[in-house]
Coordinates of C-alpha atoms and ligand atoms in Angstrom, one line a residue:
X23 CA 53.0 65.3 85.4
X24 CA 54.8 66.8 82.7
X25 CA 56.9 70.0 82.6
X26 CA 58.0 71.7 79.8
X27 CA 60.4 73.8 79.2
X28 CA 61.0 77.4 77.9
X29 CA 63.0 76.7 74.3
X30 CA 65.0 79.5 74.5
X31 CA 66.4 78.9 78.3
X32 CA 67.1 75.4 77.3
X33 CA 69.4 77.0 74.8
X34 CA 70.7 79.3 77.0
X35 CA 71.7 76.3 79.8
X36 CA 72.7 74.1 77.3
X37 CA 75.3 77.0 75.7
X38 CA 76.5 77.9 79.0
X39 CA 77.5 74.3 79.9
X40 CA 79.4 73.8 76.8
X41 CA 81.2 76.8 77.8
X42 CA 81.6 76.0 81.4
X43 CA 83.0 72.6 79.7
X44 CA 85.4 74.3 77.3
X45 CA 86.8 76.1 80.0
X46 CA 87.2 73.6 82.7
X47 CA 89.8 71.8 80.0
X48 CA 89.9 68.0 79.1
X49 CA 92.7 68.1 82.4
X50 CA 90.8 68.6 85.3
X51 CA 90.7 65.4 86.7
X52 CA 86.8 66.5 89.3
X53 CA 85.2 69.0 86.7
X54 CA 82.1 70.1 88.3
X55 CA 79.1 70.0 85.9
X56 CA 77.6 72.9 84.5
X57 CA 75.6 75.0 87.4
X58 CA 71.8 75.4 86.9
X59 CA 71.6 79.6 86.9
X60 CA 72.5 81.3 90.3
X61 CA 70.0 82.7 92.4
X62 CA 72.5 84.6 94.6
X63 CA 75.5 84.9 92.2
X64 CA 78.5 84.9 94.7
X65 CA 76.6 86.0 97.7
X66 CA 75.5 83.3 100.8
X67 CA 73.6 82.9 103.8
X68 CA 76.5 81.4 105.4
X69 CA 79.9 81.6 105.4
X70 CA 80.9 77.7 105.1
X71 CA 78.7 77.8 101.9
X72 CA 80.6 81.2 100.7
X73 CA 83.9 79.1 101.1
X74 CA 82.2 75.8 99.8
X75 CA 81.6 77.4 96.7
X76 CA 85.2 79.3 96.5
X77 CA 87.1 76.6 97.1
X78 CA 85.1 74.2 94.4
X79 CA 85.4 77.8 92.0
X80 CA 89.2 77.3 92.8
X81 CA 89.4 73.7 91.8
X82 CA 88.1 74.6 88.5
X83 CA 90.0 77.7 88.0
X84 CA 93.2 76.0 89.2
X85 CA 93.1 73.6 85.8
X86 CA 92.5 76.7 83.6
X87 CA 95.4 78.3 81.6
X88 CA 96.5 82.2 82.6
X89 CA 95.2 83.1 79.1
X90 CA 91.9 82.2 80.2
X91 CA 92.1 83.8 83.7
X92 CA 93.1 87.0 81.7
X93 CA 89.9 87.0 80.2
X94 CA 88.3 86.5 83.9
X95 CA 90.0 89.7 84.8
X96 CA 89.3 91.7 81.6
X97 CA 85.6 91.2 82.5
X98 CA 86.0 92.3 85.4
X99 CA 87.8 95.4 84.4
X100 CA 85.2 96.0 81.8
X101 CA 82.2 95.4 83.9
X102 CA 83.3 97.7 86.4
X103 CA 84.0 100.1 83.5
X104 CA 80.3 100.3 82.2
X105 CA 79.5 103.9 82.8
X106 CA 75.8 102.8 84.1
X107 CA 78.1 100.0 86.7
X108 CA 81.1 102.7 87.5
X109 CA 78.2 105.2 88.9
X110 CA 76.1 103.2 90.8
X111 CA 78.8 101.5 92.6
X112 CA 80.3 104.7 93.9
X113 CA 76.9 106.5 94.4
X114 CA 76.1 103.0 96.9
X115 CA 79.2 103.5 98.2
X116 CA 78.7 106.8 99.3
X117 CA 75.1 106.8 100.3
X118 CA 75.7 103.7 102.5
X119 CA 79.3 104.5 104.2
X120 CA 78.3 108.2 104.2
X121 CA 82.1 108.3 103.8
X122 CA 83.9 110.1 100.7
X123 CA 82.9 112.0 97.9
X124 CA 81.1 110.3 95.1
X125 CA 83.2 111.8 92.1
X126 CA 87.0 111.3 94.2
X127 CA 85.0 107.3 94.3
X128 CA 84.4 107.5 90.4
X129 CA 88.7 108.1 90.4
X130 CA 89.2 105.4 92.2
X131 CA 87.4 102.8 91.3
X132 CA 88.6 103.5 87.7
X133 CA 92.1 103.4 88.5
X134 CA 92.1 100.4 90.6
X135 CA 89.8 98.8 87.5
X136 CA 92.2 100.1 85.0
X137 CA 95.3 100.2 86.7
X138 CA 95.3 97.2 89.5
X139 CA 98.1 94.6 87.3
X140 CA 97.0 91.5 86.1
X141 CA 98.6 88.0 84.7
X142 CA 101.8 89.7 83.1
X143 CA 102.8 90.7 86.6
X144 CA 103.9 86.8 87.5
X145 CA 106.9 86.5 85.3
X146 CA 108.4 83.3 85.7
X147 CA 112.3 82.8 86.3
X148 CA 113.8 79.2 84.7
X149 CA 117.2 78.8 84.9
X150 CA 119.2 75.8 83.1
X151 CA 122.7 74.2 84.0
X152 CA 124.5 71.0 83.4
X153 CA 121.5 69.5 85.6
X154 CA 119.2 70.2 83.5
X155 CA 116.1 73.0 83.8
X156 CA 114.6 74.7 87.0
X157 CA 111.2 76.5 86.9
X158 CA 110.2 79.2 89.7
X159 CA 106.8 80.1 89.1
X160 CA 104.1 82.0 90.8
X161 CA 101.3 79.7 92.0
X162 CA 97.6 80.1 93.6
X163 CA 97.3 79.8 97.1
X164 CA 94.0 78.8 96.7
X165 CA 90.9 80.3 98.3
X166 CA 91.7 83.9 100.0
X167 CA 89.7 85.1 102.5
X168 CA 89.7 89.4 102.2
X169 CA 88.7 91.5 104.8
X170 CA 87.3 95.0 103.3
X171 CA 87.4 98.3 105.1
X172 CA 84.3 101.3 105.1
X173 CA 86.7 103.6 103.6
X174 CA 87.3 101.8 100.3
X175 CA 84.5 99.1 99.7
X176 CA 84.2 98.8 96.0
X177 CA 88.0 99.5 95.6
X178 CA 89.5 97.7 97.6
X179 CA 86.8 94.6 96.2
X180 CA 87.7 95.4 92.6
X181 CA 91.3 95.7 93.2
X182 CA 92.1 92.3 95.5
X183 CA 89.5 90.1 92.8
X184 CA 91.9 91.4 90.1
X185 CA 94.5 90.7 91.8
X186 CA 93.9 87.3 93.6
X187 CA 91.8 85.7 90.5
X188 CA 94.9 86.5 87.7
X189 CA 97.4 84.6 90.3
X190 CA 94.9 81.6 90.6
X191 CA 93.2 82.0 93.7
X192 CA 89.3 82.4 94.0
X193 CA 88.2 84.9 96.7
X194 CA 85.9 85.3 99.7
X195 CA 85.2 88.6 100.6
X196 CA 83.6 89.7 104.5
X197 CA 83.6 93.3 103.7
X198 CA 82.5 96.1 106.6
X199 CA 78.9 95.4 107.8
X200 CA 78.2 99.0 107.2
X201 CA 79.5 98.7 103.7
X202 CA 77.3 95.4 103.2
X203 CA 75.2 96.9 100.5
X204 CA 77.3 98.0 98.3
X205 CA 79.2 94.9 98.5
X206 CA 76.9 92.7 97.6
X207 CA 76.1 95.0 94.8
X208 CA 79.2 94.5 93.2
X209 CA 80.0 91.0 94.2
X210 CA 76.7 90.0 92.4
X211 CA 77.5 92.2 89.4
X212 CA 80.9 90.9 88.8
X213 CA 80.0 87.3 89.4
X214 CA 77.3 88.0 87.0
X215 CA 79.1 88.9 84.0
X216 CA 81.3 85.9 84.9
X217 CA 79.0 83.8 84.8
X218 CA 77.8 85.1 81.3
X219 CA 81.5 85.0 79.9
X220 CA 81.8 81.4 81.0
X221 CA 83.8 81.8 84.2
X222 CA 84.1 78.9 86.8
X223 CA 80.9 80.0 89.0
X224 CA 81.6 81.8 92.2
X225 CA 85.5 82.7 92.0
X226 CA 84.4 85.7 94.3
X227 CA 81.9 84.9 97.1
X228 CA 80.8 86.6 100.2
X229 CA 78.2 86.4 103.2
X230 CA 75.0 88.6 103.0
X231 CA 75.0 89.3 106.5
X232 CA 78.8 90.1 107.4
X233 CA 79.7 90.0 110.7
X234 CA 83.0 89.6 113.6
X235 CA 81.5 86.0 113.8
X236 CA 81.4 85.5 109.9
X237 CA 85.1 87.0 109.3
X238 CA 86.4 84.9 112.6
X239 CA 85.2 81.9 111.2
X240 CA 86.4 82.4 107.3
X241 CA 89.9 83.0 109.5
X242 CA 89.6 79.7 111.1
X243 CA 88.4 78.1 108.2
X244 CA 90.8 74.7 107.0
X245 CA 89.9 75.4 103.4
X246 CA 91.0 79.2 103.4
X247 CA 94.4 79.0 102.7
X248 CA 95.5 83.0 103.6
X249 CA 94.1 86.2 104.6
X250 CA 94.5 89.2 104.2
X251 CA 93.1 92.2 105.9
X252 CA 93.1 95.7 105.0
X253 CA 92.0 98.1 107.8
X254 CA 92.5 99.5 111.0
X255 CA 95.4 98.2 113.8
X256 CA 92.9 95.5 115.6
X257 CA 91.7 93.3 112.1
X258 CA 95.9 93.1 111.1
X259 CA 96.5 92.5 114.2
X260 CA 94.0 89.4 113.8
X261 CA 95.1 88.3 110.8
X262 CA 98.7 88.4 111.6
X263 CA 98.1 85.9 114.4
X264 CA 95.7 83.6 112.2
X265 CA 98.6 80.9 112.4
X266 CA 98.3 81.3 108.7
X267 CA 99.6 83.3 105.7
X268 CA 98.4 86.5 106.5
X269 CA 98.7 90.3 104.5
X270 CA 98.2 92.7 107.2
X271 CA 97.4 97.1 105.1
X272 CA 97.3 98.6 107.7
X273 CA 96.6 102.4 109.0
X274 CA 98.5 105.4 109.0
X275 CA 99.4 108.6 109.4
X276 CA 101.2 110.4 106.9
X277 CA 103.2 113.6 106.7
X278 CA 104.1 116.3 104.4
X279 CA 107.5 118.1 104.8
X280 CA 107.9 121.4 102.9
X281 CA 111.5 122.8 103.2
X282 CA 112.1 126.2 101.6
X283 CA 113.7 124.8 98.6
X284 CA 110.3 123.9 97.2
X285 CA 108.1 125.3 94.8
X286 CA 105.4 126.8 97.4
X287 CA 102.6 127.2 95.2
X288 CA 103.0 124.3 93.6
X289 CA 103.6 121.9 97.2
X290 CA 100.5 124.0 98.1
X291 CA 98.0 123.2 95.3
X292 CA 99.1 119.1 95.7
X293 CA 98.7 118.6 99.2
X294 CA 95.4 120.2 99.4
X295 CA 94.5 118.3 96.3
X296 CA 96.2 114.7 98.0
X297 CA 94.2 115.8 101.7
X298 CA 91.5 116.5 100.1
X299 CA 90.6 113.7 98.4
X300 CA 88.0 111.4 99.0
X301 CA 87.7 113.5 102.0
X302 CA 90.3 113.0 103.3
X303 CA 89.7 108.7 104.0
X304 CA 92.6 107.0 101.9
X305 CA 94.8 105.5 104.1
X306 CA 97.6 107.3 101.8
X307 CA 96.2 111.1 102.5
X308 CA 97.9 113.8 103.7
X309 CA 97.2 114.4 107.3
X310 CA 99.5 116.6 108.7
X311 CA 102.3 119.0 107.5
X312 CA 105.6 120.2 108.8
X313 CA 107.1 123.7 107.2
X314 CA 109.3 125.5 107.7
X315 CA 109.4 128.8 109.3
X316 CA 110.6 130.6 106.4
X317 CA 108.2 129.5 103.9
X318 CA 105.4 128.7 106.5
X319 CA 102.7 131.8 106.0
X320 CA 103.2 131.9 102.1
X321 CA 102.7 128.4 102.4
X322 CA 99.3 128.5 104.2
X323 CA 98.3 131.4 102.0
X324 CA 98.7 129.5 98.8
X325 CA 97.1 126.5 100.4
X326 CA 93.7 128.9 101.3
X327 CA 94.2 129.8 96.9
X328 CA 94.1 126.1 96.2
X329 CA 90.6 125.0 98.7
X330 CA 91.2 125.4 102.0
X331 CA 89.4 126.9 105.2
X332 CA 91.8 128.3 107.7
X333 CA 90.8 128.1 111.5
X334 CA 92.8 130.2 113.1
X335 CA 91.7 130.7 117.1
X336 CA 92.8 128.2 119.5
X337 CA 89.4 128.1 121.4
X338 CA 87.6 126.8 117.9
X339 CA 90.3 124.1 116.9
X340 CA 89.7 122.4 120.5
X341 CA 86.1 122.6 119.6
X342 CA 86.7 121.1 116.5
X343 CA 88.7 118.4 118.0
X344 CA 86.0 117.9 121.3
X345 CA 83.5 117.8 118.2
X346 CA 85.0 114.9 115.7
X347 CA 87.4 113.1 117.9
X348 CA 85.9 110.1 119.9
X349 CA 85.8 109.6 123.8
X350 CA 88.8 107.9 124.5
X351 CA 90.7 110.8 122.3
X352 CA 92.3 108.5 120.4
X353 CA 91.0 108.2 117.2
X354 CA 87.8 109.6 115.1
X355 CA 83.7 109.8 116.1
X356 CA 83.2 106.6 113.5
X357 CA 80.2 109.9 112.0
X358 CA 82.9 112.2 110.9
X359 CA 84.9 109.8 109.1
X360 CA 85.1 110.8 105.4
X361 CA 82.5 113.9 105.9
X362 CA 83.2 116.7 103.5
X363 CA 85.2 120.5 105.1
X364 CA 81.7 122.2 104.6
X365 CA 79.9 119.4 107.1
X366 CA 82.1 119.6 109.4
X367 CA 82.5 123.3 109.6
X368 CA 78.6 124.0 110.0
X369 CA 78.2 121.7 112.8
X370 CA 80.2 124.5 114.4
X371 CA 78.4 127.2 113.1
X372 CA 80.4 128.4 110.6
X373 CA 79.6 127.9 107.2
X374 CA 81.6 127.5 103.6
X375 CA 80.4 126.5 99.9
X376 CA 81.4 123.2 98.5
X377 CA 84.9 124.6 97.0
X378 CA 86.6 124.9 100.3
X379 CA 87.4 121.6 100.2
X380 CA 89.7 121.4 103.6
X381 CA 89.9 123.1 106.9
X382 CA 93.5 123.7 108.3
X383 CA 95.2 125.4 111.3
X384 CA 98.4 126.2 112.5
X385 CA 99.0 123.8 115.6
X386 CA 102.1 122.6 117.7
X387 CA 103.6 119.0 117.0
X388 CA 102.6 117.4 119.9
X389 CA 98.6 118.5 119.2
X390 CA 96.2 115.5 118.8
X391 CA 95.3 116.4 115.0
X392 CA 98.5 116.0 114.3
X393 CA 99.2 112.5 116.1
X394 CA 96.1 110.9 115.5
X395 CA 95.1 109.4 112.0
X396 CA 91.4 111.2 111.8
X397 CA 90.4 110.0 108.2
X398 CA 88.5 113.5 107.2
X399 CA 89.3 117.0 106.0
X400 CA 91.2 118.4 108.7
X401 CA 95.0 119.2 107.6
X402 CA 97.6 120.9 110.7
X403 CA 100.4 122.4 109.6
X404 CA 103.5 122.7 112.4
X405 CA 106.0 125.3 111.9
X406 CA 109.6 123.8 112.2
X407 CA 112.9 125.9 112.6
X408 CA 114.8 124.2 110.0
X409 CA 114.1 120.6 107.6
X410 CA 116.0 119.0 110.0
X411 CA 113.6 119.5 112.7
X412 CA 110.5 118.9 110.0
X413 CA 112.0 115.9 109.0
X414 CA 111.9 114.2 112.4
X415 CA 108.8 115.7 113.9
X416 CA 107.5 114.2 110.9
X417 CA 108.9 110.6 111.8
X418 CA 107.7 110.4 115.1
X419 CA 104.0 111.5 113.7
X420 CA 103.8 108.6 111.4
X421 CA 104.2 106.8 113.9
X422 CA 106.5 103.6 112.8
X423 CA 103.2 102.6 111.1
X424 CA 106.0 102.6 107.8
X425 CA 102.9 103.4 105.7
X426 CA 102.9 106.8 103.4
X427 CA 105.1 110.0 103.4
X428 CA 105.7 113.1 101.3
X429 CA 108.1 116.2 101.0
X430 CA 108.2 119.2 98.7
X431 CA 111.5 120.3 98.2
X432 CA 115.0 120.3 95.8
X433 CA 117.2 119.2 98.0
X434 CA 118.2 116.3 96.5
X435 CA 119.6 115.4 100.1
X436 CA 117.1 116.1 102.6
X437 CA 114.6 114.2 100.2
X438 CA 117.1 111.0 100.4
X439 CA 117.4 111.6 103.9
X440 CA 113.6 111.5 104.6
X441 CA 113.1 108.7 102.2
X442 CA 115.5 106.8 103.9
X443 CA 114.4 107.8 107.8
X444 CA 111.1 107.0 107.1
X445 CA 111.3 103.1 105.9
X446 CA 107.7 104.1 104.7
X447 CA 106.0 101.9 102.2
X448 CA 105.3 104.8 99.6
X449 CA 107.5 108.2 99.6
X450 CA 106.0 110.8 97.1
X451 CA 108.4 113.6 96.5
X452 CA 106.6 116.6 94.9
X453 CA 103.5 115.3 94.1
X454 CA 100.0 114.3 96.2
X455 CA 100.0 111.3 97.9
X456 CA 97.6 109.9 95.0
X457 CA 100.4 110.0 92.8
X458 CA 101.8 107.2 94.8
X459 CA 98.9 105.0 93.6
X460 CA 99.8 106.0 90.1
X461 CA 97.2 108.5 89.9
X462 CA 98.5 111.2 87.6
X463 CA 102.1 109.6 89.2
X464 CA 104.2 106.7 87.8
X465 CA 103.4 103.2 89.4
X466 CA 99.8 101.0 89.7
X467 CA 97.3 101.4 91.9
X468 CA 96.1 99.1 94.4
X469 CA 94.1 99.5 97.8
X470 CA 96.0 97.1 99.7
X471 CA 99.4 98.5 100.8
X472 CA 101.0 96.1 102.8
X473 CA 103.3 97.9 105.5
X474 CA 103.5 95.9 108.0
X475 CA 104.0 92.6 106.4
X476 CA 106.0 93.9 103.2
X477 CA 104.5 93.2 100.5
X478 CA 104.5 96.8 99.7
X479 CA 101.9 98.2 96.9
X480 CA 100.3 94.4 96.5
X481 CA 100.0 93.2 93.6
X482 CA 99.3 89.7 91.9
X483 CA 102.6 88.0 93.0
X484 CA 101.9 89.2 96.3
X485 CA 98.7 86.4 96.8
X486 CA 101.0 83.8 95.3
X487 CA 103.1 81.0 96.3
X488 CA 106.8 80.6 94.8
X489 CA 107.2 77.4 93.8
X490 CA 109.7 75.4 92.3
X491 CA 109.6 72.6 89.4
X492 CA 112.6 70.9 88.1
X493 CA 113.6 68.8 85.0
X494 CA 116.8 66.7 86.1
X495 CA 119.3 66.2 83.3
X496 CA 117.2 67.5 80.3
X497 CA 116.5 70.8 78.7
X498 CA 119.6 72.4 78.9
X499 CA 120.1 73.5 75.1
X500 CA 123.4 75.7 75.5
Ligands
NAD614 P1 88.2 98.9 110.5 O1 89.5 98.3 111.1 O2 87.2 99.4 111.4 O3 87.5 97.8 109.6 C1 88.2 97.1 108.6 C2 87.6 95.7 108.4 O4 87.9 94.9 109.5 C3 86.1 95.7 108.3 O5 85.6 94.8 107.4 C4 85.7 95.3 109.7 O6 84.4 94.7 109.7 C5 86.7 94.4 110.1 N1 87.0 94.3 111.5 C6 87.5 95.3 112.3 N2 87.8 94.8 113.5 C7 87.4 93.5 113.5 C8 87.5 92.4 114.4 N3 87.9 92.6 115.7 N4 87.1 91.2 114.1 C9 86.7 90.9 112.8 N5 86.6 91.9 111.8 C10 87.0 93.1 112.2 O7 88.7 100.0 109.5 P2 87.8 101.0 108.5 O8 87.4 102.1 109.4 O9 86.8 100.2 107.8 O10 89.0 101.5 107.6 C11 89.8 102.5 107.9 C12 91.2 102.0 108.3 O11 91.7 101.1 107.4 C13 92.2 103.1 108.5 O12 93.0 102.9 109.6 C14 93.0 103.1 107.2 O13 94.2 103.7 107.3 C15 93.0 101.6 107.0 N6 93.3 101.3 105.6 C16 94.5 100.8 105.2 C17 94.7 100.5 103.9 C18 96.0 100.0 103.4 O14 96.1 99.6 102.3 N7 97.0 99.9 104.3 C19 93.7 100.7 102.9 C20 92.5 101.2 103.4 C21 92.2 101.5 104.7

């Protein structure tokens, strides 16, 4: 029996495999043969497969200049980009989570397609001496495995494969099962347009069905060579004692001090505009502030000008806590995560347009909205004596979680003095908190913030090995 074949997919194969061919270089000593097409373009029914094919996507990648893994990442950055790609991505992201706010999603996604840094971040350092020449480069680990949180699916997806891919590592994501959709989505999408560019095939993979099971065994997995989890305390914790390299971005629970040096209407309009965003669900956000006595009210009155609700009767901000906090009391009802001010206000009968985009309430420091990160649109504000007392009531609410914190003042010394107390991973003085991402602020964005293991605002160095490579005798030209 004969078969014959369609002229213009022949083509098609035969174009791609040249490509494939051209890209794997004359050097790589196990270049794969060209793939037929991908049915599932990066996306598996199991997780050994999802690795399989990461760690053979490696191999190839691994022989390939940085010039050509730039071009990896620029479609990447491009595909996300597409207006039609940009929307439907953080319209899926929304509808599945039901977390965030679909236009805050448009920001961010941009920014972290945009602004996450790519190859030029690993600068190599080569020092010469009588001995001859040393090299310290930054190399791939390999295949990553990348846990994904609810809050930031497509972000934090867009931002680690830019990342991980420009220092030479392929990626496996096992994102949130409730964000599964809208993974997949993208995973497909970006490993589609690689595949079209010429890419090695599958440099970012993931299971269709994620699961504990599925992220337990891509931790335990010999051919994932690091991990990194951003989330809540339990996956860090998980990662951190993986027996591997591990990236723990963890919660927390940032504060806002405003002393009564700062410019009130100002400090007002950004920390209703940083709490607000994305409802309230980057880990960066705003969630509680300490003022000061003597700027408190005008404070609160600017902050109602600038979007937000003000409850102000004790009886209906336990409600509101009995209503979104979850049984134990420590933490959030998973369904009020990321829901808008105007949700949550009309579940208890009172009800706001769209624009009021916060609800906050005066409350004392040890209340539960101020202690607990909530991850929605609820903002206390604590009156404090002095800065003093603001500075370290804000301390203890963070929490040692060394995460985010922000202060609106000019005291040039009580902002030092916070900065330093704090040890906190990103300090934004008199901005938003999404200024710390380099949203409107100085800096890069990137959706893995690495407090607890220090890697800080990661970046592509961070998913790289330091290695050394030495010349003896030769190469020193002084
Ligand atoms: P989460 O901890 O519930 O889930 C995060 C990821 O870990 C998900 O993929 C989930 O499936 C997985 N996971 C959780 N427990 C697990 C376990 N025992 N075994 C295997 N997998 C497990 O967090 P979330 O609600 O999706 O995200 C919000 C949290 O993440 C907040 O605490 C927020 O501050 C934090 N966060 C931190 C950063 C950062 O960069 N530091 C960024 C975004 C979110």
């Amino acid at each position: 029996m004969s078969t014959t074949i369609d002229p213009a997919v022949l083509q098609q194969l035969v174009a791609q495999a040249v490509q494939q061919l051209k890209n794997q270089g004359a050097a790589a000593p196990c270049a794969a043969v060209a793939p037929a097409v991908p049915d599932e373009y990066g996306v598996f029914s199991t997780m050994k497969d999802a690795i399989d094919a990461s760690a053979k996507a490696q191999h190839t990648l691994l022989f390939q200049n940085p010039t050509q893994r730039k071009q990896w990442v620029d479609v990447i950055r491009q595909t996300c980009l597409k207006k039609e790609n940009m929307e439907m991505m953080s319209r899926l992201a929304v509808e599945e989570t039901e977390i965030g706010r679909y236009e805050d999603k448009i920001i961010k996604n941009t920014a972290a397609a945009q602004g996450t840094p790519g190859i030029e971040d690993l600068v190599t350092d080569a020092r010469t001496g009588e001995h001859g020449l040393v090299l310290f480069e930054y190399c791939p680990f390999g295949v990553i495995g990348a846990i994904t949180p609810t809050t930031n699916p497509t972000e934090t997806i867009i931002n680690n494969s830019i990342c991980m891919i420009s220092g030479g590592n392929t990626v496996v994501f096992s994102p949130h099962p409730r964000a599964k959709k809208t993974s997949v989505f993208l995973v497909q999408l970006l490993n589609k347009a690689l595949y079209e560019a010429g890419a090695p095939l599958n440099m970012i993979t993931m299971v269709r069905e994620p699961s504990i099971e599925a992220t337990n065994e891509m931790i335990d997995s010999p051919k994932v060579r690091m991990v990194v989890a951003t989330g809540g305390p339990g996956i860090v914790k998980k990662v951190l004692s993986s027996g591997k390299k591990a990236i723990g971005a963890g919660p927390g629970n940032p504060p806002v001090v405003v002393d009564e040096t700062a410019n009130i209407e100002q400090a007002a309009k950004d920390i209703v505009a940083g709490s607000s965003f994305d409802n309230n669900v980057p880990c960066i956000a705003e969630k509680e502030v300490f003022a000061v006595d003597s700027i408190f009210d005008y404070l609160l009155i600017n902050m109602k000008g600038a979007g937000a609700y003000e409850i102000k009767d004790k009886e209906t901000i336990e409600k509101l806590w009995k209503l979104v906090a979850n049984e134990k009391g420590d933490g959030p009802k998973v369904g009020f995560v990321g829901k808008s001010a105007q949700y949550i206000l009309h579940q208890i009968g009172i009800e706001v347009d769209d624009s009021k985009r916060l609800i906050i309430m005066e409350t004392d420091k040890d209340h539960p909205f101020v202690q607990t990160e909530m991850l929605m649109p609820i903002l206390p504000v604590v009156r404090c004596d002095n800065v003093d007392q603001a500075i370290e009531w804000a301390y203890e609410a963070e929490h040692g979680n060394r995460h985010s914190a922000m202060m609106h003042s000019t005291n040039v010394a009580k902002l030092s003095k916070m900065a330093k107390l704090m040890e906190t991973t990103i300090f934004v003085k008199n901005g938003p908190s999404f200024a710390g991402l380099g949203i409107g602020g100085q800096g890069y964005p990137t959706f893995t913030i690495a407090g607890p293991t220090g890697e800080g605002l990661t970046s592509p160095k961070s998913f790289c090995r330091r290695r050394e490579c030495v010349m003896k005798d030769m190469f020193n030209i002084r």
